[in-house]
């Protein structure tokens, strides 16, 4: 082992690897070994600044330097490089997890915005993305994990640059597999760049697989292009027109509000792929979610005539549709209609589950029948069902909305004891605070706010803004200002404003009655009245006779 003058110990393998590096990086490493100073070492052409505070790009470097050789060699398990600085921090490089994070950040924030990014070593200016990639990342071995990390860190307007990056990585050494192509297709489709997706599919037809087809169909349906999704499915080769692809098409179209097109596609291909209970369940759920109760019931009848039952999810979706339609037309008839459908379920041998109770409780809470919802909640054990996290959250909000604060707090404790404490996240607490502020229970909202911080959930801008506004409207300016200062100290952006105090919480000043100075005639009148009362007090009053 060698010892540098600055107190750092360099592994012998790192010294051997310096001989294979480029001259610029080898000289930088040699100067580091000799002088013991934190120099600028590059990682794939992008450097890590030294001497000052660690930049966002140096994710694992603080008071120490990680010397890396060619990134392609980093996949060898025997490679073990590192530096121990004076702070005794040893960071070995066994795996490529940190490399994926670092290089992904460099690709996502720098390369995809070429040529704005700044390189440490100033080369000749790159005139194309290929030249830029080759110049700065020529020693990187691409993998699917690196590609996924790069795309996740990419800015929003980088669809075509991401396609160019994929082509470059394929020319390097990345195998154009179904998993890699699905990542790029999903990235492009989220940005509605479907022409680029079609171009990629034409360039790499051998990489087309189930994952890519699933991503493509889902995002076409999500963008409202249901006919394009049907066309893509019809144009698929025979080996890809499988039951899984049909299920993916039906699921995408049904979830986005196109159940009729999904049913048409199923009937069209029924001679090749006969629909199973899963496809029928998706179709029934799609019709129910779209509010088309007649079509959903018709499809349930056709499925029964076909010899198999739809899944329980389909029945729960239809029950939810019944409750939603009743809420719109006549909320008082909702329990009766729901009970009719439950009887029909039991007649066909479909038992209730936790999802069934969740649908009933949610719809009862929406029409403010909290007591009926609590009775159903207590009856779940009789049917062998346990409430899930969504049921707890809906009931807690409904109890708070009904001003049953203590019961809501108790149900929150039950939820934690049932093992759903992880579902009480920042979003759930914000929902509780919003309900409590809506019913003017600001003191309890502050209590829930403190409870959220006590469980380690950092409040966001919405929570702070809502509480600051409500405290100010309740004429609690000091507490509102203290909360604003706390938000600023935590680095949370809260826009200050002028809040109007509610008249109900403004203390009106009572006017002091000033005793009027009486004139002499008024004094004489009062004196005569007092004397008359005194004189009449000595007069014997007649006794009341008892009536026979």
Short mmCIF file of C-alpha atoms in Angstrom, two decimals:
data_model
loop_
_atom_site.label_atom_id
_atom_site.label_comp_id
_atom_site.label_asym_id
_atom_site.label_seq_id
_atom_site.Cartn_x
_atom_site.Cartn_y
_atom_site.Cartn_z
CA UNK A 1 0.00 0.00 0.00
CA UNK A 2 1.12 3.57 -0.70
CA UNK A 3 0.53 6.49 1.62
CA UNK A 4 0.11 9.95 0.20
CA UNK A 5 1.34 13.08 2.03
CA UNK A 6 -2.27 14.17 2.74
CA UNK A 7 -3.06 11.03 4.72
CA UNK A 8 -4.91 9.11 1.98
CA UNK A 9 -4.22 5.45 1.28
CA UNK A 10 -4.56 4.31 -2.31
CA UNK A 11 -5.16 0.70 -3.18
CA UNK A 12 -2.57 -0.98 -5.32
CA UNK A 13 -5.17 -1.92 -7.90
CA UNK A 14 -5.95 1.74 -8.40
CA UNK A 15 -2.28 2.34 -9.21
CA UNK A 16 -2.35 -0.47 -11.77
CA UNK A 17 -5.46 0.95 -13.37
CA UNK A 18 -3.83 4.36 -13.87
CA UNK A 19 -1.70 2.96 -16.65
CA UNK A 20 -4.79 2.20 -18.75
CA UNK A 21 -6.39 5.62 -18.36
CA UNK A 22 -6.27 8.51 -20.80
CA UNK A 23 -3.34 10.93 -20.28
CA UNK A 24 -5.47 13.72 -18.83
CA UNK A 25 -7.20 11.55 -16.22
CA UNK A 26 -4.00 9.63 -15.44
CA UNK A 27 -2.12 12.86 -14.76
CA UNK A 28 -4.93 14.09 -12.53
CA UNK A 29 -4.82 10.90 -10.49
CA UNK A 30 -1.04 11.03 -10.25
CA UNK A 31 -1.17 14.59 -8.92
CA UNK A 32 -3.77 13.52 -6.36
CA UNK A 33 -1.60 10.64 -5.18
CA UNK A 34 1.46 12.89 -4.88
CA UNK A 35 -0.02 16.07 -3.46
CA UNK A 36 -2.91 14.70 -1.43
CA UNK A 37 -5.16 17.54 -2.60
CA UNK A 38 -8.75 17.21 -3.74
CA UNK A 39 -8.34 17.81 -7.45
CA UNK A 40 -10.86 17.75 -10.24
CA UNK A 41 -11.29 14.16 -11.36
CA UNK A 42 -13.59 13.39 -14.24
CA UNK A 43 -16.18 10.68 -14.44
CA UNK A 44 -16.80 9.87 -18.06
CA UNK A 45 -15.68 13.36 -19.10
CA UNK A 46 -17.67 15.26 -16.47
CA UNK A 47 -15.77 16.42 -13.44
CA UNK A 48 -16.43 16.65 -9.74
CA UNK A 49 -15.40 20.04 -8.31
CA UNK A 50 -13.15 20.03 -5.30
CA UNK A 51 -12.06 22.38 -2.60
CA UNK A 52 -15.57 23.74 -2.01
CA UNK A 53 -18.97 22.35 -1.19
CA UNK A 54 -20.05 19.15 -2.91
CA UNK A 55 -22.19 19.79 -5.98
CA UNK A 56 -25.42 17.89 -6.73
CA UNK A 57 -23.58 15.80 -9.29
CA UNK A 58 -21.14 14.38 -6.75
CA UNK A 59 -23.72 12.18 -5.08
CA UNK A 60 -21.37 10.02 -3.04
CA UNK A 61 -18.36 12.35 -2.66
CA UNK A 62 -17.92 14.34 0.54
CA UNK A 63 -14.51 15.00 2.09
CA UNK A 64 -13.14 12.16 -0.02
CA UNK A 65 -12.52 11.33 -3.67
CA UNK A 66 -13.69 8.27 -5.49
CA UNK A 67 -11.19 7.35 -8.19
CA UNK A 68 -12.83 5.48 -11.03
CA UNK A 69 -11.22 3.84 -13.99
CA UNK A 70 -13.01 3.02 -17.20
CA UNK A 71 -16.71 2.63 -16.37
CA UNK A 72 -16.88 -0.43 -18.55
CA UNK A 73 -14.45 -2.18 -16.22
CA UNK A 74 -16.55 -1.28 -13.20
CA UNK A 75 -18.82 -4.25 -13.84
CA UNK A 76 -16.03 -6.63 -12.81
CA UNK A 77 -16.71 -7.82 -9.27
CA UNK A 78 -13.00 -8.04 -8.57
CA UNK A 79 -12.51 -4.30 -9.10
CA UNK A 80 -12.25 -2.57 -5.74
CA UNK A 81 -11.07 1.01 -5.89
CA UNK A 82 -11.31 3.70 -3.27
CA UNK A 83 -9.61 6.37 -1.20
CA UNK A 84 -9.61 6.84 2.54
CA UNK A 85 -9.15 10.51 3.28
CA UNK A 86 -8.22 12.12 6.56
CA UNK A 87 -11.86 11.75 7.67
CA UNK A 88 -11.44 7.93 7.48
CA UNK A 89 -14.30 7.57 4.99
CA UNK A 90 -13.82 4.48 2.82
CA UNK A 91 -16.07 4.20 -0.22
CA UNK A 92 -15.43 0.98 -2.17
CA UNK A 93 -16.73 0.56 -5.67
CA UNK A 94 -17.95 -3.03 -5.78
CA UNK A 95 -21.17 -2.62 -7.68
CA UNK A 96 -22.42 -0.17 -10.28
CA UNK A 97 -25.35 1.25 -8.28
CA UNK A 98 -23.66 4.56 -7.52
CA UNK A 99 -22.35 4.70 -11.07
CA UNK A 100 -25.88 4.37 -12.44
CA UNK A 101 -27.03 7.26 -10.26
CA UNK A 102 -24.10 9.49 -11.18
CA UNK A 103 -23.98 8.72 -14.89
CA UNK A 104 -27.76 8.84 -15.11
CA UNK A 105 -27.69 12.31 -13.62
CA UNK A 106 -25.00 13.37 -16.09
CA UNK A 107 -26.97 12.00 -19.04
CA UNK A 108 -30.29 13.38 -17.82
CA UNK A 109 -29.22 16.86 -16.78
CA UNK A 110 -26.28 17.45 -19.09
CA UNK A 111 -26.30 15.33 -22.20
CA UNK A 112 -29.96 15.70 -23.06
CA UNK A 113 -29.51 19.45 -22.94
CA UNK A 114 -26.45 19.51 -25.13
CA UNK A 115 -24.47 21.65 -25.83
CA UNK A 116 -25.35 23.80 -22.78
CA UNK A 117 -23.63 21.48 -20.30
CA UNK A 118 -20.10 22.31 -19.30
CA UNK A 119 -17.36 19.72 -19.35
CA UNK A 120 -14.31 19.93 -17.16
CA UNK A 121 -11.92 19.17 -19.97
CA UNK A 122 -12.65 21.56 -22.84
CA UNK A 123 -12.79 19.53 -26.05
CA UNK A 124 -13.70 20.57 -29.54
CA UNK A 125 -17.36 21.60 -29.73
CA UNK A 126 -19.77 18.78 -30.53
CA UNK A 127 -22.07 19.43 -33.46
CA UNK A 128 -24.52 16.52 -32.98
CA UNK A 129 -25.85 14.37 -30.15
CA UNK A 130 -23.85 11.37 -31.38
CA UNK A 131 -20.65 13.37 -31.29
CA UNK A 132 -21.47 14.69 -27.84
CA UNK A 133 -22.22 11.22 -26.46
CA UNK A 134 -19.09 9.73 -28.03
CA UNK A 135 -16.95 12.55 -26.68
CA UNK A 136 -18.11 12.58 -23.08
CA UNK A 137 -19.43 9.06 -22.44
CA UNK A 138 -17.31 6.86 -24.66
CA UNK A 139 -16.21 4.65 -21.74
CA UNK A 140 -19.70 3.91 -20.36
CA UNK A 141 -21.15 0.44 -20.85
CA UNK A 142 -24.92 0.95 -21.30
CA UNK A 143 -27.48 -1.21 -19.50
CA UNK A 144 -31.24 -1.11 -19.04
CA UNK A 145 -30.82 0.17 -15.47
CA UNK A 146 -28.64 3.05 -16.68
CA UNK A 147 -31.14 3.88 -19.43
CA UNK A 148 -34.06 3.88 -16.96
CA UNK A 149 -32.18 6.14 -14.53
CA UNK A 150 -31.24 8.50 -17.35
CA UNK A 151 -34.81 8.83 -18.61
CA UNK A 152 -36.17 9.38 -15.10
CA UNK A 153 -33.76 12.28 -14.57
CA UNK A 154 -34.41 13.83 -17.97
CA UNK A 155 -36.13 17.22 -18.35
CA UNK A 156 -39.69 17.23 -19.72
CA UNK A 157 -38.93 18.39 -23.28
CA UNK A 158 -36.45 15.65 -24.18
CA UNK A 159 -38.47 13.17 -26.25
CA UNK A 160 -36.47 13.29 -29.49
CA UNK A 161 -33.19 13.55 -27.57
CA UNK A 162 -34.14 10.39 -25.67
CA UNK A 163 -34.75 8.59 -28.97
CA UNK A 164 -31.32 9.73 -30.23
CA UNK A 165 -29.78 8.52 -26.97
CA UNK A 166 -31.34 5.07 -27.41
CA UNK A 167 -30.01 4.81 -30.97
CA UNK A 168 -26.54 5.79 -29.78
CA UNK A 169 -26.59 3.25 -26.95
CA UNK A 170 -27.67 0.51 -29.37
CA UNK A 171 -24.78 1.40 -31.66
CA UNK A 172 -22.46 1.19 -28.68
CA UNK A 173 -23.28 -2.13 -27.05
CA UNK A 174 -26.85 -2.02 -25.69
CA UNK A 175 -28.95 -4.95 -26.84
CA UNK A 176 -32.28 -3.62 -28.19
CA UNK A 177 -34.45 -5.84 -26.02
CA UNK A 178 -38.12 -5.53 -25.17
CA UNK A 179 -37.35 -4.09 -21.74
CA UNK A 180 -35.05 -1.36 -23.10
CA UNK A 181 -37.43 -0.39 -25.91
CA UNK A 182 -40.38 -0.28 -23.49
CA UNK A 183 -38.55 2.30 -21.35
CA UNK A 184 -38.04 4.64 -24.31
CA UNK A 185 -41.56 4.09 -25.66
CA UNK A 186 -43.04 4.91 -22.26
CA UNK A 187 -40.87 8.05 -22.05
CA UNK A 188 -41.95 9.23 -25.53
CA UNK A 189 -45.62 8.32 -25.11
CA UNK A 190 -45.91 10.28 -21.86
CA UNK A 191 -44.96 13.35 -23.90
CA UNK A 192 -47.49 12.49 -26.65
CA UNK A 193 -44.69 11.99 -29.18
CA UNK A 194 -46.31 9.05 -30.96
CA UNK A 195 -44.64 9.67 -34.36
CA UNK A 196 -41.26 9.13 -32.68
CA UNK A 197 -42.61 5.92 -31.13
CA UNK A 198 -43.72 4.60 -34.52
CA UNK A 199 -40.32 5.45 -35.99
CA UNK A 200 -38.53 3.54 -33.23
CA UNK A 201 -40.79 0.51 -33.67
CA UNK A 202 -40.04 0.49 -37.39
CA UNK A 203 -36.29 0.76 -36.75
CA UNK A 204 -36.22 -2.02 -34.13
CA UNK A 205 -38.95 -4.53 -35.06
CA UNK A 206 -37.07 -7.42 -33.47
CA UNK A 207 -37.17 -5.69 -30.06
CA UNK A 208 -40.96 -5.42 -30.04
CA UNK A 209 -42.36 -7.47 -27.17
CA UNK A 210 -45.18 -7.65 -24.60
CA UNK A 211 -43.83 -4.84 -22.40
CA UNK A 212 -43.49 -2.44 -25.33
CA UNK A 213 -46.95 -3.30 -26.67
CA UNK A 214 -48.47 -2.83 -23.21
CA UNK A 215 -46.86 0.59 -22.75
CA UNK A 216 -47.80 1.73 -26.27
CA UNK A 217 -51.46 0.68 -26.01
CA UNK A 218 -51.89 2.14 -22.53
CA UNK A 219 -50.56 5.57 -23.45
CA UNK A 220 -52.53 5.66 -26.71
CA UNK A 221 -55.74 5.04 -24.77
CA UNK A 222 -54.72 7.53 -22.10
CA UNK A 223 -54.18 10.19 -24.76
CA UNK A 224 -57.71 9.58 -26.10
CA UNK A 225 -56.54 7.78 -29.25
CA UNK A 226 -58.62 4.65 -28.84
CA UNK A 227 -58.97 4.02 -32.60
CA UNK A 228 -55.19 4.25 -32.98
CA UNK A 229 -54.80 1.66 -30.22
CA UNK A 230 -57.16 -0.70 -32.05
CA UNK A 231 -55.24 -0.15 -35.27
CA UNK A 232 -51.92 -0.89 -33.56
CA UNK A 233 -53.34 -4.12 -32.12
CA UNK A 234 -54.68 -5.19 -35.53
CA UNK A 235 -51.27 -4.57 -37.14
CA UNK A 236 -49.35 -6.64 -34.58
CA UNK A 237 -47.63 -9.77 -35.89
CA UNK A 238 -49.25 -13.11 -35.15
CA UNK A 239 -46.84 -14.09 -32.38
CA UNK A 240 -47.70 -10.91 -30.45
CA UNK A 241 -51.50 -11.13 -30.84
CA UNK A 242 -51.81 -13.17 -27.67
CA UNK A 243 -54.30 -13.27 -24.83
CA UNK A 244 -51.99 -11.06 -22.79
CA UNK A 245 -51.94 -8.38 -25.51
CA UNK A 246 -55.74 -8.54 -25.80
CA UNK A 247 -56.08 -8.23 -22.03
CA UNK A 248 -53.77 -5.22 -22.09
CA UNK A 249 -55.84 -3.60 -24.85
CA UNK A 250 -59.14 -4.21 -23.03
CA UNK A 251 -57.72 -2.96 -19.73
CA UNK A 252 -56.34 0.23 -21.31
CA UNK A 253 -59.52 1.07 -23.23
CA UNK A 254 -61.89 0.21 -20.35
CA UNK A 255 -59.97 2.20 -17.75
CA UNK A 256 -59.90 5.29 -19.98
CA UNK A 257 -63.62 5.33 -20.80
CA UNK A 258 -63.82 3.34 -24.06
CA UNK A 259 -65.54 0.07 -23.04
CA UNK A 260 -67.64 -0.16 -26.23
CA UNK A 261 -64.53 -0.14 -28.43
CA UNK A 262 -62.95 -2.73 -26.15
CA UNK A 263 -66.01 -5.01 -26.45
CA UNK A 264 -65.97 -4.57 -30.22
CA UNK A 265 -62.32 -5.61 -30.35
CA UNK A 266 -63.02 -8.68 -28.18
CA UNK A 267 -65.90 -9.81 -30.42
CA UNK A 268 -63.82 -9.22 -33.54
CA UNK A 269 -61.02 -11.52 -32.40
CA UNK A 270 -63.21 -14.04 -30.53
CA UNK A 271 -62.63 -16.70 -33.22
CA UNK A 272 -58.89 -16.55 -32.45
CA UNK A 273 -58.86 -15.75 -28.71
CA UNK A 274 -61.99 -16.65 -26.77
CA UNK A 275 -62.53 -14.16 -23.89
CA UNK A 276 -61.99 -15.51 -20.40
CA UNK A 277 -63.40 -14.35 -17.06
CA UNK A 278 -60.60 -11.77 -16.65
CA UNK A 279 -61.46 -10.03 -19.93
CA UNK A 280 -65.19 -10.10 -19.08
CA UNK A 281 -64.45 -8.62 -15.66
CA UNK A 282 -62.49 -5.78 -17.27
CA UNK A 283 -65.33 -5.07 -19.71
CA UNK A 284 -68.00 -5.03 -16.98
CA UNK A 285 -65.83 -2.78 -14.81
CA UNK A 286 -65.28 -0.43 -17.76
CA UNK A 287 -69.01 -0.07 -18.41
CA UNK A 288 -69.70 0.42 -14.69
CA UNK A 289 -67.00 3.06 -14.31
CA UNK A 290 -68.44 4.89 -17.32
CA UNK A 291 -71.88 4.93 -15.66
CA UNK A 292 -73.51 2.62 -18.23
CA UNK A 293 -75.39 0.33 -15.86
CA UNK A 294 -77.58 -1.34 -18.51
CA UNK A 295 -74.59 -2.47 -20.58
CA UNK A 296 -72.80 -3.73 -17.46
CA UNK A 297 -75.82 -5.82 -16.36
CA UNK A 298 -76.29 -7.11 -19.92
CA UNK A 299 -72.66 -8.21 -20.07
CA UNK A 300 -72.96 -9.95 -16.68
CA UNK A 301 -75.96 -11.89 -18.01
CA UNK A 302 -74.11 -12.87 -21.20
CA UNK A 303 -71.12 -14.00 -19.16
CA UNK A 304 -73.33 -16.19 -16.96
CA UNK A 305 -74.92 -17.71 -20.06
CA UNK A 306 -71.43 -18.42 -21.35
CA UNK A 307 -70.79 -20.72 -18.42
CA UNK A 308 -68.58 -18.67 -16.08
CA UNK A 309 -68.98 -15.84 -13.60
CA UNK A 310 -67.32 -12.44 -13.78
CA UNK A 311 -64.90 -11.64 -11.01
CA UNK A 312 -65.84 -10.03 -7.73
CA UNK A 313 -64.24 -6.78 -8.90
CA UNK A 314 -66.87 -6.54 -11.63
CA UNK A 315 -69.71 -6.88 -9.10
CA UNK A 316 -68.14 -4.26 -6.84
CA UNK A 317 -67.80 -1.90 -9.81
CA UNK A 318 -71.48 -2.39 -10.70
CA UNK A 319 -72.46 -1.80 -7.05
CA UNK A 320 -70.48 1.43 -7.11
CA UNK A 321 -72.24 2.43 -10.33
CA UNK A 322 -75.65 1.78 -8.70
CA UNK A 323 -74.71 3.93 -5.71
CA UNK A 324 -73.38 6.76 -7.88
CA UNK A 325 -76.50 6.88 -10.03
CA UNK A 326 -78.72 6.91 -6.93
CA UNK A 327 -76.68 9.71 -5.41
CA UNK A 328 -77.32 11.82 -8.51
CA UNK A 329 -81.05 11.11 -8.84
CA UNK A 330 -82.40 10.17 -5.40
CA UNK A 331 -79.90 9.71 -2.53
CA UNK A 332 -82.62 8.35 -0.22
CA UNK A 333 -83.13 5.32 -2.48
CA UNK A 334 -79.46 4.38 -2.47
CA UNK A 335 -79.56 1.92 0.49
CA UNK A 336 -82.61 0.14 -0.97
CA UNK A 337 -81.11 -0.26 -4.46
CA UNK A 338 -77.76 -1.35 -3.05
CA UNK A 339 -79.48 -3.98 -0.89
CA UNK A 340 -81.31 -5.34 -3.96
CA UNK A 341 -78.04 -5.78 -5.82
CA UNK A 342 -76.41 -7.42 -2.79
CA UNK A 343 -79.27 -9.93 -2.62
CA UNK A 344 -78.74 -10.70 -6.31
CA UNK A 345 -75.04 -11.25 -5.65
CA UNK A 346 -75.79 -13.70 -2.84
CA UNK A 347 -78.31 -15.53 -5.01
CA UNK A 348 -75.58 -16.14 -7.59
CA UNK A 349 -73.11 -17.33 -4.98
CA UNK A 350 -70.96 -14.18 -4.90
CA UNK A 351 -69.93 -13.37 -1.30
CA UNK A 352 -69.15 -9.92 0.00
CA UNK A 353 -65.55 -8.94 0.51
CA UNK A 354 -63.67 -5.93 1.88
CA UNK A 355 -64.07 -4.14 -1.47
CA UNK A 356 -67.86 -4.47 -1.27
CA UNK A 357 -67.95 -2.89 2.18
CA UNK A 358 -65.54 -0.19 1.05
CA UNK A 359 -67.85 0.80 -1.82
CA UNK A 360 -70.90 0.94 0.48
CA UNK A 361 -69.12 2.88 3.22
CA UNK A 362 -67.64 5.38 0.77
CA UNK A 363 -70.99 6.15 -0.85
CA UNK A 364 -72.78 6.38 2.51
CA UNK A 365 -70.19 8.85 3.72
CA UNK A 366 -70.68 10.96 0.60
CA UNK A 367 -74.37 11.43 1.39
CA UNK A 368 -73.48 12.24 5.04
CA UNK A 369 -74.90 9.04 6.55
CA UNK A 370 -71.93 8.52 8.81
CA UNK A 371 -73.77 6.49 11.44
CA UNK A 372 -74.92 3.93 8.84
CA UNK A 373 -71.35 3.74 7.55
CA UNK A 374 -70.06 3.07 11.07
CA UNK A 375 -72.65 0.30 11.52
CA UNK A 376 -71.43 -1.35 8.32
CA UNK A 377 -67.86 -0.94 9.55
CA UNK A 378 -68.74 -2.84 12.73
CA UNK A 379 -70.51 -5.59 10.74
CA UNK A 380 -67.48 -6.39 8.58
CA UNK A 381 -66.18 -8.94 11.09
CA UNK A 382 -69.43 -10.93 10.84
CA UNK A 383 -68.73 -11.50 7.13
CA UNK A 384 -65.11 -12.45 7.73
CA UNK A 385 -63.76 -9.21 6.23
CA UNK A 386 -61.19 -6.78 7.55
CA UNK A 387 -61.25 -3.09 6.60
CA UNK A 388 -58.46 -1.86 4.39
CA UNK A 389 -56.61 1.45 4.52
CA UNK A 390 -58.99 3.26 2.14
CA UNK A 391 -61.98 2.34 4.32
CA UNK A 392 -60.27 3.77 7.38
CA UNK A 393 -59.34 7.00 5.61
CA UNK A 394 -62.86 7.55 4.26
CA UNK A 395 -64.42 6.96 7.69
CA UNK A 396 -61.97 9.25 9.50
CA UNK A 397 -62.73 12.09 7.09
CA UNK A 398 -66.46 11.50 7.43
CA UNK A 399 -66.28 11.53 11.23
CA UNK A 400 -64.33 14.76 11.17
CA UNK A 401 -66.85 16.21 8.71
CA UNK A 402 -69.64 15.32 11.13
CA UNK A 403 -67.73 17.06 13.97
CA UNK A 404 -67.23 13.73 15.77
CA UNK A 405 -63.64 14.62 16.53
CA UNK A 406 -62.91 12.16 19.32
CA UNK A 407 -64.24 9.22 17.29
CA UNK A 408 -62.10 10.26 14.34
CA UNK A 409 -59.00 10.36 16.53
CA UNK A 410 -59.85 6.96 17.98
CA UNK A 411 -60.31 5.47 14.50
CA UNK A 412 -56.91 6.84 13.51
CA UNK A 413 -55.38 4.95 16.43
CA UNK A 414 -57.22 1.79 15.32
CA UNK A 415 -55.83 2.25 11.83
CA UNK A 416 -52.27 2.33 13.14
CA UNK A 417 -52.85 -0.70 15.33
CA UNK A 418 -54.28 -2.58 12.31
CA UNK A 419 -50.97 -2.15 10.48
CA UNK A 420 -51.90 0.66 8.09
CA UNK A 421 -49.75 3.34 9.69
CA UNK A 422 -47.71 3.71 6.51
CA UNK A 423 -50.85 4.84 4.66
CA UNK A 424 -51.13 7.84 6.99
CA UNK A 425 -48.76 9.87 4.85
CA UNK A 426 -48.55 13.58 4.18
CA UNK A 427 -51.41 13.48 1.67
CA UNK A 428 -53.75 11.78 4.16
CA UNK A 429 -52.91 14.24 6.94
CA UNK A 430 -53.49 17.17 4.60
CA UNK A 431 -56.95 15.76 3.84
CA UNK A 432 -57.73 15.64 7.57
CA UNK A 433 -56.47 19.19 8.09
CA UNK A 434 -58.53 20.44 5.15
CA UNK A 435 -61.73 18.88 6.53
CA UNK A 436 -61.11 20.24 10.03
CA UNK A 437 -60.43 23.73 8.71
CA UNK A 438 -63.59 23.49 6.62
CA UNK A 439 -65.72 22.95 9.74
CA UNK A 440 -63.82 25.72 11.59
CA UNK A 441 -62.06 23.35 14.03
CA UNK A 442 -58.72 25.08 13.63
CA UNK A 443 -57.38 24.10 17.06
CA UNK A 444 -57.77 20.42 16.28
CA UNK A 445 -56.34 20.98 12.81
CA UNK A 446 -53.20 22.36 14.46
CA UNK A 447 -53.14 19.28 16.70
CA UNK A 448 -53.27 16.97 13.65
CA UNK A 449 -50.58 19.13 12.03
CA UNK A 450 -48.29 18.55 15.02
CA UNK A 451 -49.14 14.85 14.95
CA UNK A 452 -48.06 14.71 11.32
CA UNK A 453 -44.70 16.28 12.15
CA UNK A 454 -44.31 13.97 15.13
CA UNK A 455 -44.56 10.89 12.89
CA UNK A 456 -41.85 12.23 10.59
CA UNK A 457 -43.96 13.59 7.72
CA UNK A 458 -42.71 17.01 6.62
CA UNK A 459 -45.65 19.34 5.88
CA UNK A 460 -45.76 20.94 2.48
CA UNK A 461 -46.75 24.31 1.10
CA UNK A 462 -50.48 23.50 1.04
CA UNK A 463 -50.62 22.52 4.72
CA UNK A 464 -48.75 25.61 5.86
CA UNK A 465 -50.73 27.98 3.63
CA UNK A 466 -54.08 26.57 4.75
CA UNK A 467 -53.28 26.75 8.46
CA UNK A 468 -51.75 30.24 8.20
CA UNK A 469 -54.87 31.53 6.44
CA UNK A 470 -57.27 29.90 8.92
CA UNK A 471 -55.36 31.07 11.99
CA UNK A 472 -55.32 34.61 10.62
CA UNK A 473 -59.06 34.55 9.88
CA UNK A 474 -59.69 33.37 13.46
CA UNK A 475 -57.90 36.46 14.79
CA UNK A 476 -54.84 34.44 15.86
CA UNK A 477 -52.25 36.58 14.14
CA UNK A 478 -49.37 35.72 16.47
CA UNK A 479 -49.71 31.99 15.87
CA UNK A 480 -50.16 32.57 12.15
CA UNK A 481 -46.94 34.59 11.98
CA UNK A 482 -45.08 31.97 14.02
CA UNK A 483 -46.21 29.27 11.58
CA UNK A 484 -45.07 31.41 8.66
CA UNK A 485 -41.63 31.87 10.21
CA UNK A 486 -41.42 28.11 10.79
CA UNK A 487 -42.20 27.45 7.12
CA UNK A 488 -39.52 29.91 6.00
CA UNK A 489 -37.00 28.31 8.35
CA UNK A 490 -37.77 24.88 6.86
CA UNK A 491 -37.25 26.21 3.33
CA UNK A 492 -40.90 25.88 2.30
CA UNK A 493 -42.24 28.47 -0.10
CA UNK A 494 -45.28 30.18 1.38
CA UNK A 495 -46.63 33.30 -0.30
CA UNK A 496 -47.52 35.93 2.32
CA UNK A 497 -50.87 37.61 1.91
CA UNK A 498 -53.38 39.89 3.55
CA UNK A 499 -56.00 37.78 5.34
CA UNK A 500 -59.37 39.15 6.39
CA UNK A 501 -60.42 38.46 9.97
CA UNK A 502 -63.81 36.83 10.33
CA UNK A 503 -66.32 39.09 12.08
CA UNK A 504 -67.37 36.25 14.36
CA UNK A 505 -63.93 36.23 15.98
CA UNK A 506 -63.52 40.00 16.40
CA UNK A 507 -64.07 41.13 19.99
CA UNK A 508 -66.38 44.12 20.03
CA UNK A 509 -65.54 46.82 22.52
CA UNK A 510 -68.32 47.48 25.03
CA UNK A 511 -69.31 51.10 25.38
CA UNK A 512 -68.95 52.40 28.91
CA UNK A 513 -72.12 54.01 30.19
CA UNK A 514 -71.35 57.53 31.39
CA UNK A 515 -73.62 58.66 34.23
CA UNK A 516 -75.62 61.64 33.11
CA UNK A 517 -75.49 64.72 35.29
CA UNK A 518 -79.04 65.52 36.42
CA UNK A 519 -80.53 68.98 36.51
CA UNK A 520 -82.26 70.42 39.59
CA UNK A 521 -85.86 69.73 38.40
CA UNK A 522 -84.90 66.11 37.59
CA UNK A 523 -83.35 65.70 41.03
CA UNK A 524 -86.57 67.00 42.67
CA UNK A 525 -88.68 64.53 40.69
CA UNK A 526 -86.48 61.60 41.73
CA UNK A 527 -86.53 62.78 45.34
CA UNK A 528 -90.32 62.99 45.39
CA UNK A 529 -90.53 59.46 43.95
CA UNK A 530 -88.27 58.09 46.65
CA UNK A 531 -90.25 59.84 49.38
CA UNK A 532 -93.52 58.50 47.98
CA UNK A 533 -92.16 54.94 48.00
CA UNK A 534 -90.91 55.39 51.55
CA UNK A 535 -94.29 56.74 52.69
CA UNK A 536 -96.20 53.92 51.06
CA UNK A 537 -94.01 51.35 52.73
CA UNK A 538 -95.59 52.22 56.12
CA UNK A 539 -99.16 51.81 54.88
CA UNK A 540 -100.80 48.56 55.99
CA UNK A 541 -101.69 46.48 52.97
CA UNK A 542 -105.07 44.69 52.93
CA UNK A 543 -105.03 40.92 53.41
CA UNK A 544 -106.35 38.73 50.65
CA UNK A 545 -109.39 36.79 51.75
CA UNK A 546 -109.64 33.13 51.00
CA UNK A 547 -112.45 32.29 48.62
CA UNK A 548 -114.92 29.74 49.83
#
